[in-house]
Every structure is written in structure tokens, then in C-alpha cells.
Amino acid sequence: MSEIAPPEEEPRHGDLPPEEDGQFADDQTLSPEFVRSVEDAIDAEDVEAYHGLTREIHPADVADLIGLLREEERDALIAMLGGAIPSEVLAELDEDLREDVIEAMEPAKVAEAVMELDTDDAAFVLEDLDEEKQAEILALAPIEDRLALRAALDFEEDSAGRLMQREFFASPAFWTVGQIIDRLRGTEDLPDKFYEVFVVDPAFKPMGSVPLSTLLKSKRETVIQDIMSSRDMRTVPATMDQEEVAYLFEQYNLISAPVVDDADRLIGMVTVDDVVETVREETQEDMLALAGVEADTGLSDTVFETVRSRFSWLAVNLGTAILASLVIAMFDAAIGQIVALAVLMPIVASMGGNAGTQTLTVVVRSLATKDLTATNAARIVFREALVGFLNGLIFAVIMGALAGVWFFASGWGTEAAAINLALVVGVAMIINLLAAGLAGILIPIGLQRAGADPAVSSAVFVTTVTDIVGFFVFLGLAAAVLLPAAG
Amino acid sequence: MSEIAPPEEEPRHGDLPPEEDGQFADDQTLSPEFVRSVEDAIDAEDVEAYHGLTREIHPADVADLIGLLREEERDALIAMLGGAIPSEVLAELDEDLREDVIEAMEPAKVAEAVMELDTDDAAFVLEDLDEEKQAEILALAPIEDRLALRAALDFEEDSAGRLMQREFFASPAFWTVGQIIDRLRGTEDLPDKFYEVFVVDPAFKPMGSVPLSTLLKSKRETVIQDIMSSRDMRTVPATMDQEEVAYLFEQYNLISAPVVDDADRLIGMVTVDDVVETVREETQEDMLALAGVEADTGLSDTVFETVRSRFSWLAVNLGTAILASLVIAMFDAAIGQIVALAVLMPIVASMGGNAGTQTLTVVVRSLATKDLTATNAARIVFREALVGFLNGLIFAVIMGALAGVWFFASGWGTEAAAINLALVVGVAMIINLLAAGLAGILIPIGLQRAGADPAVSSAVFVTTVTDIVGFFVFLGLAAAVLLPAAG
């Protein structure tokens, strides 16, 4: 038998992480050893070795790799690659990193890379740059691309207009499946990937959509209007916020959606792969916002950027902590006489803070997923108040008993005083957990109705309420009930 | 002109919320008025009216509607509909609601509804039921469906085997585009919707995939192997956790992925619409877990269920709050002499708690998105410690100055004592914010390495550290530095 050369094939690295190559660790992330080999190649300015190492991994993994490099190494890599990062890698970089990488690239190279991308990815790469840099790069692009990109950038950040790509496939209602397939085979200017044919009326208004799988299952002579569905299509206005777009995709299990202008004319398409990222980012932003971390920060920020981004929330928290301290200071005479109050007061405040955060987190999520709406708000407010009250009751009994025994056993007061202290702790616990439940739901709902993002500012209000109510009720009751007894 | 009847059409409610019908409010959720009309129809046991109202809304919206009903109304609705909810609505119900609805349905009706669904949706409906109920429903299903469902339920919950559907389209490598299209037109047993053709070798092992748009763009005589890509395909083992599946979809922008058994044979397909939900759920679970809320709870739980689910975290928090109180109690003599210490101590602890939560939240997210890996862990730990130290320094200056002035102005002590108090507050702040940074990153990393979910248990450890360090360092330093001066 003569030797037959194996057919030319794309490198295989599709399936499981190719453990034999050691590029990936068990958790599917790049292995430290692999990253170190790449760093060595960069240090040695060995382009060949770098390409040899990275040729077989996906652009998304190359983007992760760049995120793992130190700043000097990143700059050295860009220089070594002739001032450019491949466009497909650029589109996959994390937001906090992309800006730094593009700053380090030559404008001409950025322009070149951007032109190779679909409009949504291109706008995504350009949007974080300052206007000067943007203009510089756009000036280097061919007129047609420049106009398309300017149009994309004219839409607000986080709008459907930014998220969409201008490449899509639309058909008039009277075309047959055969005509459409013939046209698809002949047309050059199609999106890289698409999942549905949008059926439009003569005014280019979307009437319905046909999944490609339905198209493929239908006979050539079938008229597209007969297989289109309008129920499974959701038309997205270009001005819609991406959070709303993500809601539509999740609620109606969409794969792609037509984007329309003010006159309801089809101008673009949003696909689910962009939305998956939005879903994660929006939930994550809520999560970070509740903890007082700015949304667009990441591990690639410098120490100085991180200190600054965390500072503002800590400063606000300092303000509320001082407020709470002023409440404590009102009762310094009582504390001076019964030091046990200083020992017990953080417990009441802390329980309130935790209960409030529980409610707040559930409510912020329910508002985002639209499970909590005008229809059921009153019922859920009542429910949260009741839950707060009931947990307050349980912990009032537990903590009241503990405090009474502790107070009595340590010899701080008489049996009657211990019972009074137990009652004070119990009542304060009930009131604070009720306040926590109410604050945890009323504050985010109120902020949302006022047009603010409930995730961003609720937490500080809720803990202020629970701290102040906790300290005030506990110390106030203690001063009223115990001081005559102790004094 | 003779009157021409308009062509029969599916009802249009695709695009913008049909405000004229009043079904939807401005935020795309069902309007309170619409929900009230439905409730009226249920109260009047008017099936016709109910169908008239709900006929034009999407099954996902009907599911939301059911979630907005009170329990009695829900049961009345199910009874009114003859003991059944349509299968497509069943598949869209929230997890916490689905169980209640199925409990209220007759087993035979559940079996009937389940058989109409794809395997992934059917398993999804059945998985939360207890074994007895599951067996009862499965016994009513035809043997073929029963076996497929048992196989699906044999995979662990939250595994790819559960997430996948058994319906997919695969092609041998040598088929042409024309052959595939002809076969698609003739085959009955195809998935409802699919997005890619999986190319398999003779052992039924996936070799690559072809997006349907690529198939449609190619000429009939093209051999599928020549247009398939292995780079853009990721094969998913049936045992893979859904969190890992979601990671693959997001990292590599997948629309669908082949699922394989232990022998690498193609047995099913995961599609992106199931993954979108997983992405949201997994991020949301982390967010709720950090706030001490159990993942599978929702607004449809009863008050009792909610009290119970929140209780355990509050109980743990009570334990740590008591621990912190014991630390305070160690220094009761100092507080008895200088009450200002009781006023200031919550500030130091609270700042530490907030700084720790900031770091913790970023770290938990970075671990989930695999941005924080073995490769960069050491660097990021150092960075967080430095950020904590620097913010500690800033707030040490601010709070030290405030405390010193406050202490002196209120006449609690001498000028020297005020300076000493300022120093004590400052040093305690630096140490506690440094501790917060370290605890915020080392605890979740440690928990993950130990095989625990860092989102679930980190928060309590981190606040315990910041409370105890905060109180101990502040009160300890104050006792050491100020007491001799004051005494």
C-alpha cells in the first residue's frame, strides 16, 4: 500500500481539555505551567514559540491568557506581535482589560482589527475608548465601515442598538423556501452565523420569523409566510435597554430577535450569544452593587483603581456608622452604668442587618426577574413583614433567655433586672427584625419607583435603618426600664 | 368589490407589549388590571372568559400569571381546567411553584402533559417530585417515554444529562448538503428546534459541527466534512455539572453542544436557551448564598417555608455575634471607664465588615467566572491585602482625626488622651481593613480548594473575622494605651 497523507484538518481541540498537552488544568482554565511557558516565550521575545503554544487554543482562551499576564508582559507581547492583537481575541477580552490593551496598540492596527469584526463586536471594542482615540481609529476606517460604526456608537451604551449586528437575513412574505435557499447560496453579505429568517412586510416591518431548522424541514415550494410564527418572535426597539432585551430572550426562549428603528423598520439583529453575557453581567452587577463594588471593575484593574472604586462605598458606610454611633452616644450614661448594654447592643444591630440583607437580596433579584411586580407587591411586603416579625419572635426568645442568664450569672444585677434585660433584648429583637423586613422590601421598591437602580443604593439605606433602629430601641428601652432599677 | 376575508393568522402579540389590550404594563410584566380580570374569571368559574383572556399571551406569561395568583385561586384554576395545566405552561413555571402546581394536578394529567414535552423539559417537570409521585406518573406513560425519562432522571440533578434533550440531528462525515436537506425534509423524529448538524464518526463520536446557516449557504454537492468545524464545537460529557456547561457556552459562544456518554458516543444535545437560564440561576444562587438565603426559595413559598429557610443563617449569625460580644465583654472594665470606646467600636467593626464583603463578592464572582485561577491567585491575594491596607490608611486618618476631635471636644479626656485615642482608632482601622482584605480572598479560595461552595459559607467566616479583629484590636489597644493615661 502506498502511504496516503492524512487529509488536511483543522487542529482538533474541540472536545475535552486536551490534558496531554497540559494547556488546561482540571477546572478547564489555562494551567499555570502553560501560562508560564507563554511568559517564557514572551520574555525571550520568541514569536515562533508563542505562536506554537497559542495556535491550538481558542481565541477566548487567548483572551484569558492575556488577562493572566502582568502589565509589562502584556505590553511586551503586543510589541512582539507587531503592535496588534488579532481581532477575534480583541472581541473576547474582558471590559476592564480591553481598554488597556487597545491603549497599548497602534491606532492603525486597532482600525484594521475592528474592521474585521461584526458591527456589534466592533462597537464593543471601541465603546470604552475616549472620543479622541475613537475618532482617530474611525478616521482610519473605510467610509462604509465608519458610517456603520458611528451609527452603532450613536445608540446609547447598553442599548439594543449597541448589542445588535447590522448583518441579518430577511425575506418578503411571498418567497418560497426554495427561493430563499437559492438566495442564501448566492449572497455574500450574510452574517457569519444566524438562526432565523425574518419575514418582513413591504415597509420592512418584521411580521414573523422562521427558525432555520423549520426552513430546512420544509419543502422547496412552501411559501415562507405559511411556516412563519409571530408568536415566537419578539421585536426589539433599538433604544431598548439590554437588561430588557435579556429579559425577553429568557422569558420567551429566543435565539435571535429583529431590532427595529422608530418607524418599526428592521435594522439589525440581536443573537443569543451576546445575551448570555448580558444575563451574567446584569445579575453580577446587581450582586456587586449590593456589596458596594462598582460594576465595571475587575481583577485586571490596578491597585490604585481598585482602592478608589472601593473607597466611595466605604466612605458612605463610614457616614452611616457614625450616625449609628451618634445614637449610641445619646445613651452613654446608660452604658456607663450598665456595661452589659455595650456588650449586647451589637447583637441586636447585627441580626437586623443580616435579616435586612436577606430580604433585600431576594427583593432586588425578584425585581430584576420581574417576579415582583405591581400586582403582587402589597402581598409580598406583608409577607416579608410577617417573616421578619416571626423570626424576630424566635430570636427574641433565644437571645432574651441567653442575655438574662448571662447578665444574672455574671453578677451585673438582680434577678428582676436580669428579667427586665431579657425583655428589653427580646422586644428590641422583634422590632428590629420587623424593621429589617420592611426596610428590605420597601426601600428597593421605592428606589425603583423613583427611577433609581435598587441594587446600587438600597444596601446602605437598609443597614442604616437596622443599625439605628437596633441601637435606638435596645438602648432606649434599656435606659427606660433598667436605669431606675439599677440606679 | 367583493369582501375578502383576511387570511387566517396566528394572533399577533409578538412585538411590543400590546398596550391597547392592557395585558402588559409598561415594564413588560402583566398589568394588575389584567391579572384582576383573570382572577375574576376564576372566581366566577368562567372557563370561557379565562381562555378568552389568556389565549393571546405566551405560555411563559401564563406561567407568570399562575405565579401571581393566590394559592386558593391557583387550585381553583387547576380544578376549573379539568385538573390540568397545559404542558407548555408547566415547563415555564418557576421551580418553587412547579412542585405545588403538580401536587394539585391529577397524576394522569401530569403524565399526559409530560409526554408532550422534550426530554429535558419533561425531566425538569418531574425532578422535584418525591419518588412515589414520580413513579406514579411514570407508570402512566408509554414504555418508550418511560425509559427515556428514567434514563434522564438517572443523571444527577444539575448535570448535562438532565439539561440535554435526546432529540438531535447527526450526520456521517461523507453525506452531502443535498442528502442532509433531503433527509431533514423526510424525517419525523427531529427536535422541535435545532441549530447545528453534528457530524459523527462510525462509532457515533462527534467530530465537528455545522451551523444550519453554513449548511444553507453551501451548495448541494458539498460534503459535510468539508464545511464542518471542530474548533467551534465543545463536546459535553453527560456527567458534567451545568455550571461547567454554562461556562463552556459563554466562553466559546456556543448555540448548542453535543452530549456524550462514557464511551464518547453522542447521546443528546444541550441548547443555549436552557443555558441562559442556568447562567442566571447560577449567578443568582451565588448572590443569594452570600446574603444567607437558600437557593431554591422564591416569592411563591409560604411564610412558614420562608421563615424556616431564613432562620438557619440568622442562627449562625447569632453565634458569630455572640462570639464578638464575648470579645467585647473581655474589655468591660475599659468600657466602664471610657464609654467613648462603646461609641466608637462599632465603626471599626462595620468598616471591616463592609471592606471584607466587597473583596469577598469580587472573589466569589471571579472564582465562578474562572478569572481567578491557580495561575494568578498569589498575585490577587497580595493585591487585595494591599488594597485593604491602603483603604485602611485613608480611613485611619479620617476616622482617627474625627475620633480625636470628638473625644477631646466632648471633654472625655485630655489632649494627650485624645491623640492616643485617635492613634488607637487609626491603627485598629488599618489592621481590620487589612484583615478584611485577606479574609475576603483567602477564605473563599480555601473553601473552594477544600471542595466547598465558596458562595455559601464564606460570608459568615469573613464577618466573624472582621468583627472579632475589629473589636479585639480596637478595645485591646485602647485598654493598653488609654487606661493608664485615664486611670
Short mmCIF file of C-alpha atoms in Angstrom, two decimals, chain B residues 59-377:
data_model
loop_
_atom_site.label_atom_id
_atom_site.label_comp_id
_atom_site.label_asym_id
_atom_site.label_seq_id
_atom_site.Cartn_x
_atom_site.Cartn_y
_atom_site.Cartn_z
CA PRO B 59 -47.17 30.24 27.71
CA ALA B 60 -44.31 31.87 29.62
CA ASP B 61 -46.66 34.72 30.52
CA VAL B 62 -49.39 32.28 31.55
CA ALA B 63 -46.82 30.68 33.87
CA ASP B 64 -46.06 34.12 35.36
CA LEU B 65 -49.78 34.70 35.74
CA ILE B 66 -50.18 31.49 37.73
CA GLY B 67 -47.31 32.63 39.94
CA LEU B 68 -49.21 35.82 40.71
CA LEU B 69 -52.36 34.00 41.87
CA ARG B 70 -53.07 33.22 45.49
CA GLU B 71 -52.86 29.56 46.44
CA GLU B 72 -56.68 29.09 46.59
CA GLU B 73 -57.07 30.75 43.19
CA ARG B 74 -54.36 28.54 41.74
CA ASP B 75 -56.07 25.39 42.96
CA ALA B 76 -59.45 26.70 41.73
CA LEU B 77 -57.93 27.38 38.31
CA ILE B 78 -56.47 23.87 38.04
CA ALA B 79 -59.83 22.36 39.04
CA MET B 80 -61.63 24.62 36.55
CA LEU B 81 -59.29 23.47 33.75
CA GLY B 82 -60.19 19.84 34.45
CA GLY B 83 -57.23 19.10 36.73
CA ALA B 84 -54.53 20.05 34.25
CA ILE B 85 -52.28 22.90 33.19
CA PRO B 86 -51.10 22.82 29.54
CA SER B 87 -47.69 21.17 29.20
CA GLU B 88 -46.04 24.20 27.60
CA VAL B 89 -47.06 26.31 30.61
CA LEU B 90 -45.89 23.64 33.02
CA ALA B 91 -42.38 23.76 31.52
CA GLU B 92 -42.20 27.52 32.09
CA LEU B 93 -43.20 27.58 35.77
CA ASP B 94 -40.66 28.66 38.36
CA GLU B 95 -39.15 25.83 40.35
CA ASP B 96 -40.72 26.83 43.67
CA LEU B 97 -44.15 26.97 42.05
CA ARG B 98 -43.97 23.92 39.79
CA GLU B 99 -43.98 21.47 42.64
CA ASP B 100 -47.13 22.99 44.17
CA VAL B 101 -48.93 23.05 40.83
CA ILE B 102 -48.09 19.43 40.04
CA GLU B 103 -49.19 18.35 43.52
CA ALA B 104 -52.57 19.92 42.74
CA MET B 105 -52.90 18.15 39.36
CA GLU B 106 -54.12 14.62 38.81
CA PRO B 107 -51.27 12.15 38.12
CA ALA B 108 -52.84 11.01 34.83
CA LYS B 109 -52.99 14.60 33.62
CA VAL B 110 -49.39 15.21 34.66
CA ALA B 111 -48.30 12.10 32.76
CA GLU B 112 -50.21 13.28 29.70
CA ALA B 113 -48.66 16.75 29.84
CA VAL B 114 -45.15 15.44 30.45
CA MET B 115 -45.27 13.17 27.39
CA GLU B 116 -45.85 16.15 25.16
CA LEU B 117 -42.56 17.77 26.20
CA ASP B 118 -38.95 17.26 25.01
CA THR B 119 -36.99 15.03 27.42
CA ASP B 120 -35.17 17.95 29.02
CA ASP B 121 -38.37 19.82 29.85
CA ALA B 122 -40.11 16.63 30.98
CA ALA B 123 -37.27 15.73 33.36
CA PHE B 124 -37.31 19.32 34.58
CA VAL B 125 -41.00 18.99 35.47
CA LEU B 126 -40.58 15.64 37.21
CA GLU B 127 -37.29 16.09 39.03
CA ASP B 128 -38.61 17.93 42.09
CA LEU B 129 -41.39 15.45 42.86
CA ASP B 130 -40.87 12.80 45.52
CA GLU B 131 -40.06 9.30 44.25
CA GLU B 132 -43.52 7.90 44.90
CA LYS B 133 -45.24 10.60 42.85
CA GLN B 134 -42.58 10.25 40.12
CA ALA B 135 -43.13 6.51 39.91
CA GLU B 136 -46.91 7.00 39.83
CA ILE B 137 -46.66 9.37 36.87
CA LEU B 138 -44.04 7.33 35.01
CA ALA B 139 -46.21 4.21 35.36
CA LEU B 140 -48.90 6.01 33.36
CA ALA B 141 -46.53 6.82 30.46
CA PRO B 142 -45.96 4.62 27.38
CA ILE B 143 -42.96 2.32 27.79
CA GLU B 144 -40.69 4.20 25.37
CA ASP B 145 -41.20 7.59 27.02
CA ARG B 146 -40.87 5.96 30.41
CA LEU B 147 -37.45 4.51 29.58
CA ALA B 148 -36.20 7.79 28.12
CA LEU B 149 -37.37 9.70 31.18
CA ARG B 150 -35.92 7.19 33.61
CA ALA B 151 -32.61 7.47 31.79
CA ALA B 152 -32.77 11.28 32.04
CA LEU B 153 -33.66 11.15 35.74
CA ASP B 154 -30.79 8.71 36.35
CA PHE B 155 -28.36 11.53 35.67
CA GLU B 156 -27.65 13.71 38.65
CA GLU B 157 -29.65 16.86 39.12
CA ASP B 158 -27.88 19.86 37.58
CA SER B 159 -25.84 17.61 35.26
CA ALA B 160 -25.62 17.92 31.48
CA GLY B 161 -27.54 14.64 31.24
CA ARG B 162 -30.54 16.37 32.80
CA LEU B 163 -30.14 19.53 30.78
CA MET B 164 -29.91 17.74 27.43
CA GLN B 165 -32.63 16.64 25.08
CA ARG B 166 -32.40 13.24 23.42
CA GLU B 167 -33.63 14.63 20.09
CA PHE B 168 -30.87 15.92 17.77
CA PHE B 169 -29.68 15.58 14.18
CA ALA B 170 -26.39 13.87 13.37
CA SER B 171 -24.79 13.11 10.02
CA PRO B 172 -21.93 10.83 8.92
CA ALA B 173 -18.93 12.73 7.59
CA PHE B 174 -19.44 11.67 3.96
CA TRP B 175 -23.01 12.92 3.44
CA THR B 176 -23.52 15.89 1.14
CA VAL B 177 -25.50 19.01 1.96
CA GLY B 178 -28.17 17.88 -0.52
CA GLN B 179 -28.51 14.46 1.11
CA ILE B 180 -28.85 16.09 4.53
CA ILE B 181 -31.53 18.55 3.38
CA ASP B 182 -33.48 15.72 1.73
CA ARG B 183 -33.26 13.69 4.90
CA LEU B 184 -34.35 16.62 7.07
CA ARG B 185 -37.43 17.05 4.90
CA GLY B 186 -38.36 13.36 5.30
CA THR B 187 -37.61 12.70 8.97
CA GLU B 188 -40.37 12.92 11.56
CA ASP B 189 -38.40 12.39 14.73
CA LEU B 190 -36.45 15.65 14.73
CA PRO B 191 -36.13 18.08 17.62
CA ASP B 192 -38.60 20.93 17.58
CA LYS B 193 -35.78 23.39 17.01
CA PHE B 194 -32.08 22.83 16.42
CA TYR B 195 -29.22 24.98 15.28
CA GLU B 196 -26.40 22.71 14.21
CA VAL B 197 -25.82 19.40 12.48
CA PHE B 198 -23.41 17.22 14.47
CA VAL B 199 -21.00 15.25 12.28
CA VAL B 200 -20.20 11.83 13.78
CA ASP B 201 -17.66 9.13 13.02
CA PRO B 202 -18.70 5.47 12.55
CA ALA B 203 -18.54 4.94 16.33
CA PHE B 204 -21.03 7.83 16.71
CA LYS B 205 -18.37 10.04 18.27
CA PRO B 206 -18.86 13.77 17.44
CA MET B 207 -16.17 15.01 15.00
CA GLY B 208 -17.40 18.52 14.40
CA SER B 209 -20.46 20.63 13.85
CA VAL B 210 -22.02 22.67 11.06
CA PRO B 211 -24.28 25.62 11.88
CA LEU B 212 -27.52 25.45 9.88
CA SER B 213 -26.69 28.84 8.35
CA THR B 214 -23.47 27.37 6.94
CA LEU B 215 -25.41 24.37 5.64
CA LEU B 216 -27.87 26.69 3.91
CA LYS B 217 -25.10 28.78 2.36
CA SER B 218 -23.39 25.69 0.89
CA LYS B 219 -24.06 24.01 -2.45
CA ARG B 220 -25.98 20.71 -2.51
CA GLU B 221 -22.97 18.70 -3.64
CA THR B 222 -20.72 19.91 -0.79
CA VAL B 223 -19.58 17.11 1.53
CA ILE B 224 -20.42 17.95 5.15
CA GLN B 225 -16.94 17.11 6.43
CA ASP B 226 -15.51 19.91 4.28
CA ILE B 227 -17.61 22.58 5.95
CA MET B 228 -17.60 21.27 9.50
CA SER B 229 -15.64 22.96 12.25
CA SER B 230 -14.19 21.19 15.23
CA ARG B 231 -12.83 24.38 16.75
CA ASP B 232 -16.27 25.83 17.37
CA MET B 233 -17.67 22.66 18.89
CA ARG B 234 -17.31 21.66 22.53
CA THR B 235 -18.34 18.13 23.47
CA VAL B 236 -20.04 17.88 26.85
CA PRO B 237 -19.85 14.69 28.95
CA ALA B 238 -23.31 13.81 30.31
CA THR B 239 -21.94 13.90 33.86
CA MET B 240 -20.64 17.49 33.58
CA ASP B 241 -22.17 19.95 36.06
CA GLN B 242 -24.49 22.51 34.48
CA GLU B 243 -22.32 25.33 35.85
CA GLU B 244 -19.42 23.98 33.78
CA VAL B 245 -21.72 23.60 30.76
CA ALA B 246 -22.77 27.24 31.14
CA TYR B 247 -19.10 28.22 31.35
CA LEU B 248 -18.36 26.46 28.04
CA PHE B 249 -21.33 28.11 26.31
CA GLU B 250 -20.34 31.55 27.49
CA GLN B 251 -16.60 31.15 26.95
CA TYR B 252 -16.92 29.77 23.41
CA ASN B 253 -20.18 31.49 22.31
CA LEU B 254 -21.94 28.17 21.72
CA ILE B 255 -25.54 27.79 20.50
CA SER B 256 -25.75 24.06 21.06
CA ALA B 257 -23.37 21.31 22.09
CA PRO B 258 -23.33 17.53 21.65
CA VAL B 259 -23.58 15.49 24.86
CA VAL B 260 -21.66 12.20 25.02
CA ASP B 261 -21.68 9.15 27.27
CA ASP B 262 -18.69 7.49 28.95
CA ALA B 263 -17.66 5.94 25.61
CA ASP B 264 -17.73 9.39 23.93
CA ARG B 265 -20.82 8.40 21.92
CA LEU B 266 -23.32 11.13 21.03
CA ILE B 267 -26.46 10.72 23.16
CA GLY B 268 -28.06 14.16 23.28
CA MET B 269 -27.83 17.88 22.78
CA VAL B 270 -27.80 20.90 25.07
CA THR B 271 -29.17 24.12 23.57
CA VAL B 272 -28.42 27.68 24.57
CA ASP B 273 -31.97 28.54 25.69
CA ASP B 274 -31.60 26.11 28.59
CA VAL B 275 -28.18 27.53 29.35
CA VAL B 276 -29.36 31.16 29.51
CA GLU B 277 -31.50 30.15 32.46
CA THR B 278 -28.62 28.26 34.05
CA VAL B 279 -26.33 31.27 33.74
CA ARG B 280 -28.86 33.46 35.52
CA GLU B 281 -29.66 30.86 38.14
CA GLU B 282 -26.06 30.09 38.99
CA THR B 283 -25.08 33.75 39.39
CA GLN B 284 -28.26 34.38 41.34
CA GLU B 285 -27.58 31.42 43.62
CA ASP B 286 -24.16 32.84 44.46
CA MET B 287 -25.74 36.22 45.17
CA LEU B 288 -28.43 34.75 47.43
CA ALA B 289 -25.96 32.44 49.13
CA LEU B 290 -23.70 35.38 50.04
CA ALA B 291 -26.71 37.02 51.69
CA GLY B 292 -27.61 33.79 53.51
CA VAL B 293 -30.68 32.86 51.51
CA GLU B 294 -31.21 29.30 50.27
CA ALA B 295 -31.10 28.99 46.50
CA ASP B 296 -34.36 27.21 45.74
CA THR B 297 -36.57 29.65 47.60
CA GLY B 298 -38.83 32.15 45.90
CA LEU B 299 -41.71 34.52 46.28
CA SER B 300 -44.19 31.64 45.95
CA ASP B 301 -43.00 29.94 49.14
CA THR B 302 -45.31 30.10 52.12
CA VAL B 303 -44.49 32.35 55.08
CA PHE B 304 -43.58 29.29 57.13
CA GLU B 305 -41.17 27.97 54.46
CA THR B 306 -39.57 31.41 54.22
CA VAL B 307 -39.16 31.79 57.98
CA ARG B 308 -37.52 28.38 58.12
CA SER B 309 -35.21 28.99 55.17
CA ARG B 310 -34.00 32.31 56.59
CA PHE B 311 -33.76 31.04 60.16
CA SER B 312 -30.66 28.88 59.79
CA TRP B 313 -28.46 31.69 58.51
CA LEU B 314 -29.71 34.06 61.20
CA ALA B 315 -28.95 31.38 63.81
CA VAL B 316 -25.37 31.08 62.51
CA ASN B 317 -25.10 34.86 62.56
CA LEU B 318 -26.34 34.92 66.15
CA GLY B 319 -23.50 32.57 67.05
CA THR B 320 -20.86 34.81 65.49
CA ALA B 321 -22.45 37.93 67.00
CA ILE B 322 -22.24 36.31 70.44
CA LEU B 323 -18.60 35.44 69.78
CA ALA B 324 -17.96 39.11 69.02
CA SER B 325 -19.82 40.06 72.20
CA LEU B 326 -17.56 37.80 74.24
CA VAL B 327 -14.61 39.74 72.85
CA ILE B 328 -16.28 42.99 73.95
CA ALA B 329 -17.03 41.52 77.37
CA MET B 330 -13.28 40.87 77.84
CA PHE B 331 -12.82 44.63 77.92
CA ASP B 332 -15.84 45.65 80.00
CA ALA B 333 -13.63 47.35 82.57
CA ALA B 334 -12.14 49.61 79.89
CA ILE B 335 -15.59 50.44 78.51
CA GLY B 336 -16.86 51.16 82.02
CA GLN B 337 -14.10 53.76 82.39
CA ILE B 338 -14.21 55.23 78.88
CA VAL B 339 -17.73 54.97 77.41
CA ALA B 340 -16.47 56.55 74.17
CA LEU B 341 -14.99 53.17 73.36
CA ALA B 342 -18.51 51.67 73.16
CA VAL B 343 -19.50 54.51 70.86
CA LEU B 344 -16.54 54.06 68.51
CA MET B 345 -16.11 50.29 68.43
CA PRO B 346 -18.98 49.52 66.01
CA ILE B 347 -17.42 51.86 63.45
CA VAL B 348 -14.18 49.89 63.25
CA ALA B 349 -16.05 46.59 63.06
CA SER B 350 -18.54 47.85 60.49
CA MET B 351 -15.85 49.24 58.16
CA GLY B 352 -14.07 45.90 58.31
CA GLY B 353 -17.29 44.03 57.57
CA ASN B 354 -18.01 46.15 54.54
CA ALA B 355 -14.49 46.02 53.14
CA GLY B 356 -14.47 42.25 53.66
CA THR B 357 -17.80 41.87 51.86
CA GLN B 358 -16.53 43.92 48.91
CA THR B 359 -13.48 41.70 48.48
CA LEU B 360 -15.46 38.54 49.11
CA THR B 361 -18.07 39.35 46.48
CA VAL B 362 -15.47 40.14 43.82
CA VAL B 363 -13.57 36.96 44.67
CA VAL B 364 -16.64 34.69 44.65
CA ARG B 365 -17.60 36.07 41.23
CA SER B 366 -14.07 35.76 39.88
CA LEU B 367 -13.90 32.16 41.03
CA ALA B 368 -17.23 31.41 39.33
CA THR B 369 -16.18 33.00 36.03
CA LYS B 370 -12.75 31.37 36.32
CA ASP B 371 -10.99 34.73 36.15
CA LEU B 372 -9.29 33.87 39.42
CA THR B 373 -7.26 30.69 38.92
CA ALA B 374 -4.24 28.89 40.31
CA THR B 375 -2.13 30.98 37.94
CA ASN B 376 -2.93 34.40 39.37
CA ALA B 377 -4.18 33.58 42.89
#
